[in-house]
Amino acid sequence: MARRGPGRTNEEDERHRHIRRPALSGGVTAAALGTVVILIEGYTAHLTWWLVLPVAAVSGGCAAWSGARSGHEDGVRAQAVAPDEIVLGT
């Protein structure tokens, strides 16, 4: 388990920062795309707003979670693999 608080070193903070950035950007991007697509499709289908908004919120939440997980995995992989290594079978 990673240490938290003042006992953490600068290297650990830098490593966690490089893992959090892709997770955050993946979550935000996926949430925006998931929500906007549902809103546009609901508008073009002439559905009522009270039907479209909850569906868009749920799909945006699910997309944010999956985008954050994917970004986290990419960040961990980038930290674990050396620059000249090739990852096979992932």
C-alpha positions as a Markdown table, in Angstrom:
| # | Residue | x | y | z |
|---|---|---|---|---|
| 1 | Met | 0.0 | 0.0 | 0.0 |
| 2 | Ala | 1.3 | 3.4 | -0.8 |
| 3 | Arg | 2.2 | 5.7 | 2.0 |
| 4 | Arg | 0.2 | 8.9 | 2.3 |
| 5 | Gly | 1.0 | 12.3 | 3.8 |
| 6 | Pro | 4.3 | 13.8 | 4.8 |
| 7 | Gly | 6.1 | 10.5 | 4.9 |
| 8 | Arg | 5.9 | 10.1 | 1.1 |
| 9 | Thr | 9.0 | 10.9 | -1.0 |
| 10 | Asn | 9.1 | 13.2 | -4.0 |
| 11 | Glu | 9.6 | 10.2 | -6.3 |
| 12 | Glu | 6.4 | 8.6 | -5.0 |
| 13 | Asp | 4.5 | 11.9 | -5.4 |
| 14 | Glu | 5.8 | 12.3 | -9.0 |
| 15 | Arg | 4.8 | 8.7 | -9.8 |
| 16 | His | 1.3 | 9.1 | -8.5 |
| 17 | Arg | 0.9 | 12.4 | -10.4 |
| 18 | His | 1.9 | 10.7 | -13.6 |
| 19 | Ile | -0.7 | 8.0 | -13.0 |
| 20 | Arg | -3.5 | 10.4 | -11.9 |
| 21 | Arg | -3.2 | 12.7 | -15.0 |
| 22 | Pro | -4.2 | 10.1 | -17.6 |
| 23 | Ala | -7.0 | 8.8 | -15.3 |
| 24 | Leu | -8.4 | 12.3 | -14.9 |
| 25 | Ser | -8.2 | 13.2 | -18.6 |
| 26 | Gly | -9.6 | 9.8 | -19.6 |
| 27 | Gly | -12.6 | 10.2 | -17.2 |
| 28 | Val | -13.4 | 13.8 | -18.3 |
| 29 | Thr | -13.1 | 13.0 | -22.0 |
| 30 | Ala | -15.3 | 9.9 | -21.8 |
| 31 | Ala | -17.9 | 11.6 | -19.6 |
| 32 | Ala | -18.2 | 14.5 | -22.0 |
| 33 | Leu | -18.5 | 12.4 | -25.1 |
| 34 | Gly | -20.9 | 10.0 | -23.4 |
| 35 | Thr | -23.2 | 12.8 | -22.2 |
| 36 | Val | -23.1 | 14.9 | -25.3 |
| 37 | Val | -23.9 | 11.9 | -27.6 |
| 38 | Ile | -27.0 | 11.0 | -25.6 |
| 39 | Leu | -28.1 | 14.6 | -25.4 |
| 40 | Ile | -27.8 | 15.1 | -29.2 |
| 41 | Glu | -29.6 | 11.9 | -30.0 |
| 42 | Gly | -32.4 | 12.7 | -27.6 |
| 43 | Tyr | -32.8 | 16.1 | -29.1 |
| 44 | Thr | -32.8 | 14.8 | -32.7 |
| 45 | Ala | -35.4 | 12.1 | -31.7 |
| 46 | His | -37.6 | 14.8 | -30.1 |
| 47 | Leu | -37.7 | 13.2 | -26.7 |
| 48 | Thr | -38.7 | 15.1 | -23.6 |
| 49 | Trp | -36.0 | 16.6 | -21.5 |
| 50 | Trp | -37.0 | 14.8 | -18.3 |
| 51 | Leu | -36.4 | 11.5 | -20.1 |
| 52 | Val | -33.1 | 12.4 | -21.8 |
| 53 | Leu | -31.3 | 14.1 | -18.8 |
| 54 | Pro | -31.3 | 11.1 | -16.4 |
| 55 | Val | -30.2 | 8.7 | -19.2 |
| 56 | Ala | -27.4 | 11.2 | -20.2 |
| 57 | Ala | -26.3 | 11.5 | -16.5 |
| 58 | Val | -26.1 | 7.7 | -16.1 |
| 59 | Ser | -24.3 | 7.2 | -19.3 |
| 60 | Gly | -21.9 | 10.0 | -18.6 |
| 61 | Gly | -21.1 | 8.5 | -15.2 |
| 62 | Cys | -20.5 | 5.1 | -16.6 |
| 63 | Ala | -18.3 | 6.6 | -19.4 |
| 64 | Ala | -16.4 | 8.6 | -16.8 |
| 65 | Trp | -15.7 | 5.5 | -14.7 |
| 66 | Ser | -14.5 | 3.4 | -17.7 |
| 67 | Gly | -12.4 | 6.3 | -19.1 |
| 68 | Ala | -10.8 | 6.8 | -15.7 |
| 69 | Arg | -10.0 | 3.1 | -15.4 |
| 70 | Ser | -8.5 | 3.0 | -18.9 |
| 71 | Gly | -6.5 | 6.1 | -18.3 |
| 72 | His | -5.2 | 4.7 | -14.9 |
| 73 | Glu | -4.1 | 1.5 | -16.6 |
| 74 | Asp | -2.3 | 3.5 | -19.3 |
| 75 | Gly | -0.6 | 5.6 | -16.6 |
| 76 | Val | 0.5 | 2.5 | -14.7 |
| 77 | Arg | 1.8 | 0.9 | -17.9 |
| 78 | Ala | 3.7 | 4.0 | -18.8 |
| 79 | Gln | 5.4 | 4.1 | -15.4 |
| 80 | Ala | 6.2 | 0.3 | -15.4 |
| 81 | Val | 7.6 | -0.1 | -18.9 |
| 82 | Ala | 11.0 | 1.2 | -19.8 |
| 83 | Pro | 11.2 | 3.5 | -22.8 |
| 84 | Asp | 12.8 | 0.9 | -25.0 |
| 85 | Glu | 10.6 | -2.0 | -24.0 |
| 86 | Ile | 7.7 | -3.4 | -26.0 |
| 87 | Val | 4.6 | -4.8 | -24.2 |
| 88 | Leu | 3.2 | -8.0 | -25.8 |
| 89 | Gly | -0.1 | -9.6 | -25.1 |
| 90 | Thr | -2.0 | -7.0 | -23.2 |
